[in-house]
């Protein structure tokens, strides 16, 4: 398998950055998420660099839902990233990581009254998802005696080649305002006393391995912007969302590079704004592309069972990595302590959860496995820990971050005490 440069095999062991995966699990236990900080920095530089080459006024807003650990948010904040936040929690984390409020966009199709109040209070920009929500926001801003800068999220009605659960720009999706109603929404915003429409926002989906839909998306946004100028909206930013995919199947997936992405999107954007005579900031919201390949999930083999096929039963399942069961996702796996041994048998990598669907990887050629071996699941940095649960009353595992020679916890493992810490005894059981 072709490994990315921060993953190497030395002395038969998988290494991430400078660190031997076997040493890491001896020190921190399993299961264990391990993130290479340098890889995130490199990814950020590469993606932002590819766009900025075409146009200086690019702002990268990391989609915080992909991986919300504060250590990762701090790293990205230190590089100048803002964030796309989808909840009060993500907003609080982004601010506490040191991100500037003016580099945050509060997104969401179902914001509560307290979400709107928080947006008003913190002064972040809000991506408004309906005219009804606009009216609630107008009231919240009025009560606070202030004005809120907003964008509307446009539903561009674009079909994208990805898993249906992560295609967000379909005409039938729950997100955004249909393009033919968007002018009406901006008219409402122009008329609202405490609302300042300054941007336009769109996000067509995730794990997209073709750049053409992004170019079409930008075309739609430019067309809408043309109409917005006519009704007197002065846009300071156009936000094209995230969604750039990565090659999870490292042998066969053909994934666009950031340069391919920029090469498809930027000419359309630049031609459009030039014709319109405007120079708005271009905002992008990558999540997966910045963090997915920075992280591996390390797990230990509990037992091997040769049944109708060979199962390697490991100590991590969809409680820790939900993508395979949720999206039928593929993740490469490596035998971390036998990484140079010949692959001799097909194994299905099964988790410890009491569900038939708890399979992390199916029918993979691997070296002979025995209890105690280490399995590394690659590209687990996006929508991995972030979507974990305590299902089956399993405490979540630790997360470690690496920086050069150093390795440190960025989240300790939960304990059984943590499982019960939030539970209350009803008075009649006391
Ligand atoms: C999830 C999400 C993103 C990031 O998507 P990726 O595929 O991880 O790049 C960006 N913007 C919005 C609004 C999102 O919901």
GROMACS .gro file of C-alpha atoms and ligand atoms in nm:
model
  445
    1UNK     CA    1   0.000   0.000   0.000
    2UNK     CA    2   0.117   0.350  -0.076
    3UNK     CA    3   0.141   0.528   0.259
    4UNK     CA    4   0.131   0.906   0.295
    5UNK     CA    5   0.473   1.051   0.385
    6UNK     CA    6   0.406   1.086   0.759
    7UNK     CA    7   0.338   0.711   0.784
    8UNK     CA    8   0.638   0.485   0.740
    9UNK     CA    9   0.736   0.127   0.817
   10UNK     CA   10   1.059   0.085   1.013
   11UNK     CA   11   1.179  -0.233   1.178
   12UNK     CA   12   0.849  -0.398   1.088
   13UNK     CA   13   0.650  -0.140   1.283
   14UNK     CA   14   0.420   0.128   1.149
   15UNK     CA   15   0.546   0.474   1.245
   16UNK     CA   16   0.350   0.795   1.251
   17UNK     CA   17   0.574   1.096   1.234
   18UNK     CA   18   0.876   1.007   1.449
   19UNK     CA   19   0.680   0.762   1.660
   20UNK     CA   20   0.657   0.383   1.660
   21UNK     CA   21   0.289   0.285   1.681
   22UNK     CA   22   0.381  -0.010   1.904
   23UNK     CA   23   0.556   0.219   2.153
   24UNK     CA   24   0.258   0.451   2.153
   25UNK     CA   25   0.012   0.177   2.247
   26UNK     CA   26   0.249   0.048   2.514
   27UNK     CA   27   0.261   0.395   2.663
   28UNK     CA   28  -0.102   0.504   2.619
   29UNK     CA   29  -0.297   0.180   2.578
   30UNK     CA   30  -0.558   0.083   2.321
   31UNK     CA   31  -0.779   0.180   2.157
   32UNK     CA   32  -0.600   0.504   2.077
   33UNK     CA   33  -0.642   0.786   1.831
   34UNK     CA   34  -0.305   0.931   1.728
   35UNK     CA   35  -0.277   1.260   1.539
   36UNK     CA   36   0.030   1.405   1.370
   37UNK     CA   37   0.024   1.780   1.424
   38UNK     CA   38   0.277   1.841   1.146
   39UNK     CA   39   0.047   1.674   0.893
   40UNK     CA   40  -0.238   1.910   0.981
   41UNK     CA   41  -0.007   2.208   0.938
   42UNK     CA   42   0.113   2.079   0.604
   43UNK     CA   43  -0.245   2.014   0.488
   44UNK     CA   44  -0.351   2.364   0.588
   45UNK     CA   45  -0.055   2.524   0.410
   46UNK     CA   46  -0.114   2.318   0.098
   47UNK     CA   47  -0.486   2.389   0.068
   48UNK     CA   48  -0.474   2.756   0.156
   49UNK     CA   49  -0.164   2.802  -0.059
   50UNK     CA   50  -0.333   2.646  -0.363
   51UNK     CA   51  -0.620   2.895  -0.337
   52UNK     CA   52  -0.424   3.204  -0.237
   53UNK     CA   53  -0.199   3.166  -0.541
   54UNK     CA   54  -0.505   3.258  -0.749
   55UNK     CA   55  -0.651   3.527  -0.522
   56UNK     CA   56  -0.508   3.683  -0.207
   57UNK     CA   57  -0.835   3.742  -0.021
   58UNK     CA   58  -0.898   3.378   0.077
   59UNK     CA   59  -1.010   3.284   0.429
   60UNK     CA   60  -0.996   2.923   0.541
   61UNK     CA   61  -1.265   2.834   0.794
   62UNK     CA   62  -1.200   2.487   0.932
   63UNK     CA   63  -1.521   2.285   0.962
   64UNK     CA   64  -1.494   2.218   1.334
   65UNK     CA   65  -1.731   1.923   1.331
   66UNK     CA   66  -1.473   1.708   1.151
   67UNK     CA   67  -1.258   1.696   1.463
   68UNK     CA   68  -1.331   1.928   1.752
   69UNK     CA   69  -1.039   1.856   1.981
   70UNK     CA   70  -0.907   2.184   2.119
   71UNK     CA   71  -0.547   2.088   2.043
   72UNK     CA   72  -0.636   2.062   1.675
   73UNK     CA   73  -0.836   2.384   1.681
   74UNK     CA   74  -0.538   2.558   1.848
   75UNK     CA   75  -0.301   2.432   1.581
   76UNK     CA   76  -0.529   2.560   1.307
   77UNK     CA   77  -0.593   2.889   1.489
   78UNK     CA   78  -0.216   2.943   1.512
   79UNK     CA   79  -0.201   2.913   1.133
   80UNK     CA   80  -0.468   3.176   1.086
   81UNK     CA   81  -0.767   2.951   1.029
   82UNK     CA   82  -1.116   3.050   1.131
   83UNK     CA   83  -1.393   2.798   1.170
   84UNK     CA   84  -1.729   2.694   1.041
   85UNK     CA   85  -1.919   2.616   1.362
   86UNK     CA   86  -2.249   2.433   1.375
   87UNK     CA   87  -2.339   2.454   1.743
   88UNK     CA   88  -2.288   2.660   2.056
   89UNK     CA   89  -2.029   2.404   2.164
   90UNK     CA   90  -1.825   2.435   1.845
   91UNK     CA   91  -1.846   2.813   1.874
   92UNK     CA   92  -1.720   2.805   2.233
   93UNK     CA   93  -1.436   2.568   2.143
   94UNK     CA   94  -1.327   2.775   1.844
   95UNK     CA   95  -1.316   3.091   2.055
   96UNK     CA   96  -1.133   2.918   2.335
   97UNK     CA   97  -0.877   2.787   2.085
   98UNK     CA   98  -0.800   3.150   2.003
   99UNK     CA   99  -0.986   3.189   1.676
  100UNK     CA  100  -1.097   3.543   1.602
  101UNK     CA  101  -1.475   3.597   1.613
  102UNK     CA  102  -1.460   3.769   1.275
  103UNK     CA  103  -1.318   3.449   1.127
  104UNK     CA  104  -1.609   3.234   1.245
  105UNK     CA  105  -1.934   3.153   1.071
  106UNK     CA  106  -2.221   3.015   1.278
  107UNK     CA  107  -2.397   2.763   1.057
  108UNK     CA  108  -2.693   2.539   1.110
  109UNK     CA  109  -3.035   2.456   0.977
  110UNK     CA  110  -3.198   2.442   1.322
  111UNK     CA  111  -3.060   2.705   1.556
  112UNK     CA  112  -3.229   2.742   1.892
  113UNK     CA  113  -3.318   3.075   2.055
  114UNK     CA  114  -3.011   3.041   2.277
  115UNK     CA  115  -2.790   2.969   1.972
  116UNK     CA  116  -2.913   3.290   1.810
  117UNK     CA  117  -2.863   3.487   2.132
  118UNK     CA  118  -2.509   3.352   2.159
  119UNK     CA  119  -2.434   3.447   1.798
  120UNK     CA  120  -2.555   3.801   1.868
  121UNK     CA  121  -2.356   3.822   2.190
  122UNK     CA  122  -2.027   3.694   2.043
  123UNK     CA  123  -2.061   3.904   1.729
  124UNK     CA  124  -1.989   3.620   1.487
  125UNK     CA  125  -2.139   3.611   1.143
  126UNK     CA  126  -2.438   3.385   1.099
  127UNK     CA  127  -2.533   3.169   0.803
  128UNK     CA  128  -2.911   3.190   0.804
  129UNK     CA  129  -3.096   2.888   0.673
  130UNK     CA  130  -3.454   3.016   0.637
  131UNK     CA  131  -3.658   3.337   0.635
  132UNK     CA  132  -3.823   3.221   0.956
  133UNK     CA  133  -3.482   3.195   1.122
  134UNK     CA  134  -3.397   3.543   0.992
  135UNK     CA  135  -3.695   3.682   1.179
  136UNK     CA  136  -3.590   3.512   1.502
  137UNK     CA  137  -3.238   3.647   1.459
  138UNK     CA  138  -3.369   3.999   1.387
  139UNK     CA  139  -3.563   3.985   1.714
  140UNK     CA  140  -3.261   3.857   1.912
  141UNK     CA  141  -3.038   4.130   1.767
  142UNK     CA  142  -3.303   4.393   1.837
  143UNK     CA  143  -3.331   4.284   2.198
  144UNK     CA  144  -2.954   4.315   2.234
  145UNK     CA  145  -2.961   4.650   2.060
  146UNK     CA  146  -2.710   4.546   1.797
  147UNK     CA  147  -2.675   4.446   1.434
  148UNK     CA  148  -2.574   4.102   1.305
  149UNK     CA  149  -2.383   4.034   0.986
  150UNK     CA  150  -2.532   3.742   0.798
  151UNK     CA  151  -2.509   3.528   0.491
  152UNK     CA  152  -2.787   3.308   0.361
  153UNK     CA  153  -2.713   2.949   0.282
  154UNK     CA  154  -2.815   2.879  -0.075
  155UNK     CA  155  -2.936   2.541  -0.184
  156UNK     CA  156  -2.786   2.520  -0.533
  157UNK     CA  157  -2.973   2.200  -0.631
  158UNK     CA  158  -2.654   2.024  -0.736
  159UNK     CA  159  -2.626   1.648  -0.745
  160UNK     CA  160  -2.284   1.536  -0.626
  161UNK     CA  161  -2.115   1.198  -0.658
  162UNK     CA  162  -2.086   1.100  -0.292
  163UNK     CA  163  -2.273   0.898  -0.031
  164UNK     CA  164  -2.636   1.022  -0.016
  165UNK     CA  165  -2.607   1.091   0.358
  166UNK     CA  166  -2.336   1.349   0.295
  167UNK     CA  167  -2.474   1.516  -0.018
  168UNK     CA  168  -2.602   1.845   0.123
  169UNK     CA  169  -2.673   2.051  -0.189
  170UNK     CA  170  -2.943   1.834  -0.344
  171UNK     CA  171  -3.269   2.013  -0.425
  172UNK     CA  172  -3.434   1.782  -0.169
  173UNK     CA  173  -3.180   1.835   0.113
  174UNK     CA  174  -3.277   1.999   0.443
  175UNK     CA  175  -3.005   2.261   0.403
  176UNK     CA  176  -3.028   2.607   0.257
  177UNK     CA  177  -3.276   2.825   0.074
  178UNK     CA  178  -3.368   2.728  -0.284
  179UNK     CA  179  -3.197   2.953  -0.539
  180UNK     CA  180  -3.531   3.080  -0.669
  181UNK     CA  181  -3.630   3.206  -0.322
  182UNK     CA  182  -3.296   3.350  -0.227
  183UNK     CA  183  -3.361   3.703  -0.357
  184UNK     CA  184  -3.672   3.721  -0.148
  185UNK     CA  185  -3.468   3.619   0.157
  186UNK     CA  186  -3.213   3.897   0.094
  187UNK     CA  187  -3.494   4.150   0.047
  188UNK     CA  188  -3.619   4.056   0.392
  189UNK     CA  189  -3.267   4.095   0.529
  190UNK     CA  190  -3.225   4.439   0.366
  191UNK     CA  191  -3.550   4.549   0.523
  192UNK     CA  192  -3.462   4.416   0.868
  193UNK     CA  193  -3.334   4.683   1.105
  194UNK     CA  194  -3.081   4.469   1.293
  195UNK     CA  195  -2.955   4.252   1.007
  196UNK     CA  196  -2.675   4.328   0.770
  197UNK     CA  197  -2.652   4.087   0.475
  198UNK     CA  198  -2.281   4.074   0.393
  199UNK     CA  199  -2.222   3.728   0.253
  200UNK     CA  200  -2.352   3.431   0.065
  201UNK     CA  201  -2.291   3.072   0.170
  202UNK     CA  202  -2.313   2.729   0.013
  203UNK     CA  203  -2.188   2.378   0.092
  204UNK     CA  204  -2.269   2.100  -0.152
  205UNK     CA  205  -2.158   1.794   0.041
  206UNK     CA  206  -1.865   1.596   0.167
  207UNK     CA  207  -1.605   1.347   0.038
  208UNK     CA  208  -1.645   1.471  -0.320
  209UNK     CA  209  -1.382   1.323  -0.551
  210UNK     CA  210  -1.464   1.528  -0.860
  211UNK     CA  211  -1.397   1.901  -0.887
  212UNK     CA  212  -1.662   1.973  -1.148
  213UNK     CA  213  -1.954   2.007  -0.899
  214UNK     CA  214  -1.755   2.270  -0.708
  215UNK     CA  215  -1.713   2.474  -1.027
  216UNK     CA  216  -2.088   2.448  -1.093
  217UNK     CA  217  -2.155   2.557  -0.736
  218UNK     CA  218  -1.943   2.869  -0.784
  219UNK     CA  219  -2.129   2.943  -1.108
  220UNK     CA  220  -2.459   2.931  -0.918
  221UNK     CA  221  -2.319   3.160  -0.647
  222UNK     CA  222  -2.195   3.411  -0.904
  223UNK     CA  223  -2.537   3.414  -1.073
  224UNK     CA  224  -2.709   3.474  -0.740
  225UNK     CA  225  -2.455   3.746  -0.657
  226UNK     CA  226  -2.537   3.923  -0.984
  227UNK     CA  227  -2.902   3.943  -0.877
  228UNK     CA  228  -2.806   4.049  -0.527
  229UNK     CA  229  -2.605   4.344  -0.659
  230UNK     CA  230  -2.914   4.451  -0.853
  231UNK     CA  231  -3.122   4.469  -0.537
  232UNK     CA  232  -2.852   4.658  -0.350
  233UNK     CA  233  -2.675   4.391  -0.146
  234UNK     CA  234  -2.308   4.467  -0.087
  235UNK     CA  235  -2.132   4.132  -0.041
  236UNK     CA  236  -1.806   4.122   0.148
  237UNK     CA  237  -1.765   3.745   0.123
  238UNK     CA  238  -1.866   3.446  -0.086
  239UNK     CA  239  -1.839   3.118   0.106
  240UNK     CA  240  -1.817   2.805  -0.108
  241UNK     CA  241  -1.817   2.556   0.182
  242UNK     CA  242  -1.605   2.245   0.209
  243UNK     CA  243  -1.633   1.894   0.073
  244UNK     CA  244  -1.303   1.813  -0.096
  245UNK     CA  245  -1.258   1.437  -0.066
  246UNK     CA  246  -0.954   1.227   0.016
  247UNK     CA  247  -0.840   0.893  -0.132
  248UNK     CA  248  -0.950   0.653   0.143
  249UNK     CA  249  -0.882   0.363  -0.095
  250UNK     CA  250  -0.518   0.443  -0.125
  251UNK     CA  251  -0.459   0.199  -0.414
  252UNK     CA  252  -0.745   0.298  -0.640
  253UNK     CA  253  -0.919   0.625  -0.544
  254UNK     CA  254  -0.829   0.912  -0.769
  255UNK     CA  255  -0.874   1.218  -0.553
  256UNK     CA  256  -0.833   1.574  -0.674
  257UNK     CA  257  -0.545   1.767  -0.524
  258UNK     CA  258  -0.596   2.112  -0.371
  259UNK     CA  259  -0.435   2.246  -0.688
  260UNK     CA  260  -0.696   2.062  -0.900
  261UNK     CA  261  -0.968   2.204  -0.677
  262UNK     CA  262  -0.833   2.558  -0.700
  263UNK     CA  263  -0.782   2.513  -1.074
  264UNK     CA  264  -1.150   2.428  -1.120
  265UNK     CA  265  -1.303   2.678  -0.882
  266UNK     CA  266  -1.085   2.988  -0.901
  267UNK     CA  267  -1.118   3.072  -1.273
  268UNK     CA  268  -1.498   3.063  -1.241
  269UNK     CA  269  -1.485   3.274  -0.927
  270UNK     CA  270  -1.235   3.525  -1.067
  271UNK     CA  271  -1.413   3.564  -1.400
  272UNK     CA  272  -1.741   3.611  -1.214
  273UNK     CA  273  -1.628   3.876  -0.969
  274UNK     CA  274  -1.434   4.056  -1.240
  275UNK     CA  275  -1.748   4.081  -1.454
  276UNK     CA  276  -1.947   4.198  -1.155
  277UNK     CA  277  -1.680   4.448  -1.058
  278UNK     CA  278  -1.655   4.330  -0.697
  279UNK     CA  279  -1.371   4.199  -0.480
  280UNK     CA  280  -1.528   3.997  -0.201
  281UNK     CA  281  -1.332   3.764   0.025
  282UNK     CA  282  -1.350   3.401  -0.078
  283UNK     CA  283  -1.429   3.178   0.217
  284UNK     CA  284  -1.377   2.802   0.210
  285UNK     CA  285  -1.473   2.552   0.481
  286UNK     CA  286  -1.261   2.238   0.451
  287UNK     CA  287  -1.298   1.983   0.726
  288UNK     CA  288  -1.199   1.637   0.612
  289UNK     CA  289  -0.915   1.744   0.385
  290UNK     CA  290  -0.731   1.921   0.666
  291UNK     CA  291  -0.746   1.648   0.928
  292UNK     CA  292  -0.850   1.305   0.793
  293UNK     CA  293  -0.508   1.169   0.701
  294UNK     CA  294  -0.338   1.320   1.009
  295UNK     CA  295  -0.478   1.053   1.236
  296UNK     CA  296  -0.474   0.677   1.281
  297UNK     CA  297  -0.684   0.467   1.514
  298UNK     CA  298  -0.479   0.198   1.690
  299UNK     CA  299  -0.654  -0.107   1.828
  300UNK     CA  300  -0.549  -0.442   1.965
  301UNK     CA  301  -0.657  -0.784   1.844
  302UNK     CA  302  -0.852  -0.959   2.121
  303UNK     CA  303  -0.905  -1.285   1.936
  304UNK     CA  304  -0.902  -1.441   1.592
  305UNK     CA  305  -1.187  -1.658   1.475
  306UNK     CA  306  -1.185  -1.873   1.164
  307UNK     CA  307  -1.554  -1.919   1.080
  308UNK     CA  308  -1.714  -1.883   0.736
  309UNK     CA  309  -1.435  -1.630   0.706
  310UNK     CA  310  -1.151  -1.511   0.926
  311UNK     CA  311  -1.240  -1.245   1.180
  312UNK     CA  312  -0.990  -1.038   1.373
  313UNK     CA  313  -1.184  -0.913   1.674
  314UNK     CA  314  -1.036  -0.584   1.792
  315UNK     CA  315  -1.104  -0.350   2.083
  316UNK     CA  316  -1.235  -0.060   1.869
  317UNK     CA  317  -1.565  -0.062   1.685
  318UNK     CA  318  -1.827   0.176   1.558
  319UNK     CA  319  -1.842   0.327   1.904
  320UNK     CA  320  -1.511   0.490   1.810
  321UNK     CA  321  -1.526   0.501   1.430
  322UNK     CA  322  -1.880   0.516   1.297
  323UNK     CA  323  -1.799   0.592   0.934
  324UNK     CA  324  -1.794   0.233   0.802
  325UNK     CA  325  -2.135   0.147   0.948
  326UNK     CA  326  -2.284   0.491   0.887
  327UNK     CA  327  -2.161   0.563   0.534
  328UNK     CA  328  -2.027   0.224   0.416
  329UNK     CA  329  -1.688   0.390   0.429
  330UNK     CA  330  -1.361   0.225   0.348
  331UNK     CA  331  -1.053   0.274   0.566
  332UNK     CA  332  -0.718   0.112   0.496
  333UNK     CA  333  -0.587  -0.110   0.775
  334UNK     CA  334  -0.229  -0.204   0.856
  335UNK     CA  335  -0.099  -0.462   1.102
  336UNK     CA  336   0.097  -0.209   1.307
  337UNK     CA  337   0.344  -0.454   1.462
  338UNK     CA  338   0.378  -0.672   1.148
  339UNK     CA  339   0.380  -0.404   0.883
  340UNK     CA  340   0.659  -0.566   0.679
  341UNK     CA  341   0.522  -0.920   0.687
  342UNK     CA  342   0.361  -1.073   0.381
  343UNK     CA  343  -0.018  -1.050   0.356
  344UNK     CA  344  -0.129  -1.414   0.359
  345UNK     CA  345  -0.492  -1.422   0.462
  346UNK     CA  346  -0.812  -1.224   0.425
  347UNK     CA  347  -0.942  -1.089   0.753
  348UNK     CA  348  -1.258  -0.905   0.843
  349UNK     CA  349  -1.183  -0.654   1.118
  350UNK     CA  350  -1.469  -0.667   1.368
  351UNK     CA  351  -1.530  -0.441   1.666
  352UNK     CA  352  -1.647  -0.528   2.019
  353UNK     CA  353  -1.999  -0.383   1.984
  354UNK     CA  354  -2.305  -0.606   2.009
  355UNK     CA  355  -2.423  -0.535   1.654
  356UNK     CA  356  -2.379  -0.736   1.335
  357UNK     CA  357  -2.285  -0.415   1.155
  358UNK     CA  358  -1.987  -0.352   1.379
  359UNK     CA  359  -1.728  -0.419   1.111
  360UNK     CA  360  -1.449  -0.168   1.053
  361UNK     CA  361  -1.300  -0.333   0.746
  362UNK     CA  362  -1.402  -0.629   0.537
  363UNK     CA  363  -1.195  -0.896   0.365
  364UNK     CA  364  -0.849  -0.739   0.390
  365UNK     CA  365  -0.533  -0.925   0.302
  366UNK     CA  366  -0.310  -0.908   0.609
  367UNK     CA  367  -0.027  -1.103   0.770
  368UNK     CA  368  -0.124  -1.390   1.001
  369UNK     CA  369  -0.282  -1.226   1.304
  370UNK     CA  370  -0.286  -1.341   1.665
  371UNK     CA  371  -0.427  -1.195   1.985
  372UNK     CA  372  -0.221  -0.897   2.097
  373UNK     CA  373  -0.137  -0.774   1.747
  374UNK     CA  374  -0.194  -0.408   1.667
  375UNK     CA  375  -0.432  -0.294   1.395
  376UNK     CA  376  -0.397   0.060   1.260
  377UNK     CA  377  -0.699   0.209   1.086
  378UNK     CA  378  -0.581   0.489   0.859
  379UNK     CA  379  -0.735   0.825   0.769
  380UNK     CA  380  -0.938   0.837   1.089
  381UNK     CA  381  -0.891   1.206   1.172
  382UNK     CA  382  -1.216   1.340   1.029
  383UNK     CA  383  -1.557   1.232   1.158
  384UNK     CA  384  -1.378   0.969   1.367
  385UNK     CA  385  -1.356   1.055   1.735
  386UNK     CA  386  -1.595   1.340   1.662
  387UNK     CA  387  -1.876   1.090   1.597
  388UNK     CA  388  -1.784   0.847   1.875
  389UNK     CA  389  -2.030   0.730   2.136
  390UNK     CA  390  -2.048   0.538   2.462
  391UNK     CA  391  -2.270   0.270   2.308
  392UNK     CA  392  -2.256  -0.060   2.495
  393UNK     CA  393  -2.135   0.150   2.790
  394UNK     CA  394  -1.786   0.162   2.653
  395UNK     CA  395  -1.580   0.458   2.770
  396UNK     CA  396  -1.435   0.653   2.479
  397UNK     CA  397  -1.062   0.606   2.419
  398UNK     CA  398  -0.778   0.856   2.456
  399UNK     CA  399  -0.649   1.084   2.184
  400UNK     CA  400  -0.278   1.156   2.150
  401UNK     CA  401  -0.115   1.432   1.948
  402UNK     CA  402   0.241   1.418   1.819
  403UNK     CA  403   0.472   1.709   1.762
  404UNK     CA  404   0.819   1.609   1.644
  405UNK     CA  405   0.969   1.385   1.913
  406UNK     CA  406   0.694   1.463   2.160
  407UNK     CA  407   0.371   1.270   2.216
  408UNK     CA  408   0.105   1.390   2.455
  409UNK     CA  409  -0.255   1.325   2.542
  410UNK     CA  410  -0.497   1.571   2.390
  411UNK     CA  411  -0.785   1.386   2.559
  412UNK     CA  412  -0.760   1.125   2.830
  413UNK     CA  413  -0.956   0.804   2.799
  414UNK     CA  414  -1.292   0.795   2.972
  415UNK     CA  415  -1.337   0.559   3.266
  416UNK     CA  416  -1.633   0.363   3.399
  417UNK     CA  417  -1.670   0.642   3.655
  418UNK     CA  418  -1.707   0.888   3.369
  419UNK     CA  419  -1.987   0.673   3.230
  420UNK     CA  420  -2.192   0.709   3.547
  421UNK     CA  421  -2.078   1.060   3.639
  422UNK     CA  422  -2.373   1.230   3.470
  423UNK     CA  423  -2.635   0.980   3.574
  424UNK     CA  424  -2.868   1.072   3.859
  425UNK     CA  425  -3.048   0.853   4.109
  426UNK     CA  426  -3.422   0.931   4.093
  427UNK     CA  427  -3.535   1.014   4.449
  428UNK     CA  428  -3.762   0.709   4.472
  429UNK     CA  429  -3.461   0.480   4.413
  430UNK     CA  430  -3.237   0.648   4.669
  431LIG     C1  431  -1.940   1.950   0.721
  431LIG     C2  432  -1.934   2.084   0.661
  431LIG     C3  433  -1.818   2.130   0.600
  431LIG     C4  434  -1.694   2.045   0.585
  431LIG     O1  435  -1.710   1.938   0.498
  431LIG     P1  436  -1.582   1.848   0.462
  431LIG     O2  437  -1.634   1.748   0.367
  431LIG     O3  438  -1.535   1.786   0.587
  431LIG     O4  439  -1.481   1.938   0.400
  431LIG     C5  440  -1.814   2.260   0.554
  431LIG     N1  441  -1.922   2.340   0.564
  431LIG     C6  442  -2.038   2.300   0.619
  431LIG     C7  443  -2.151   2.394   0.629
  431LIG     C8  444  -2.048   2.170   0.670
  431LIG     O5  445  -2.163   2.130   0.723
   0.00000   0.00000   0.00000
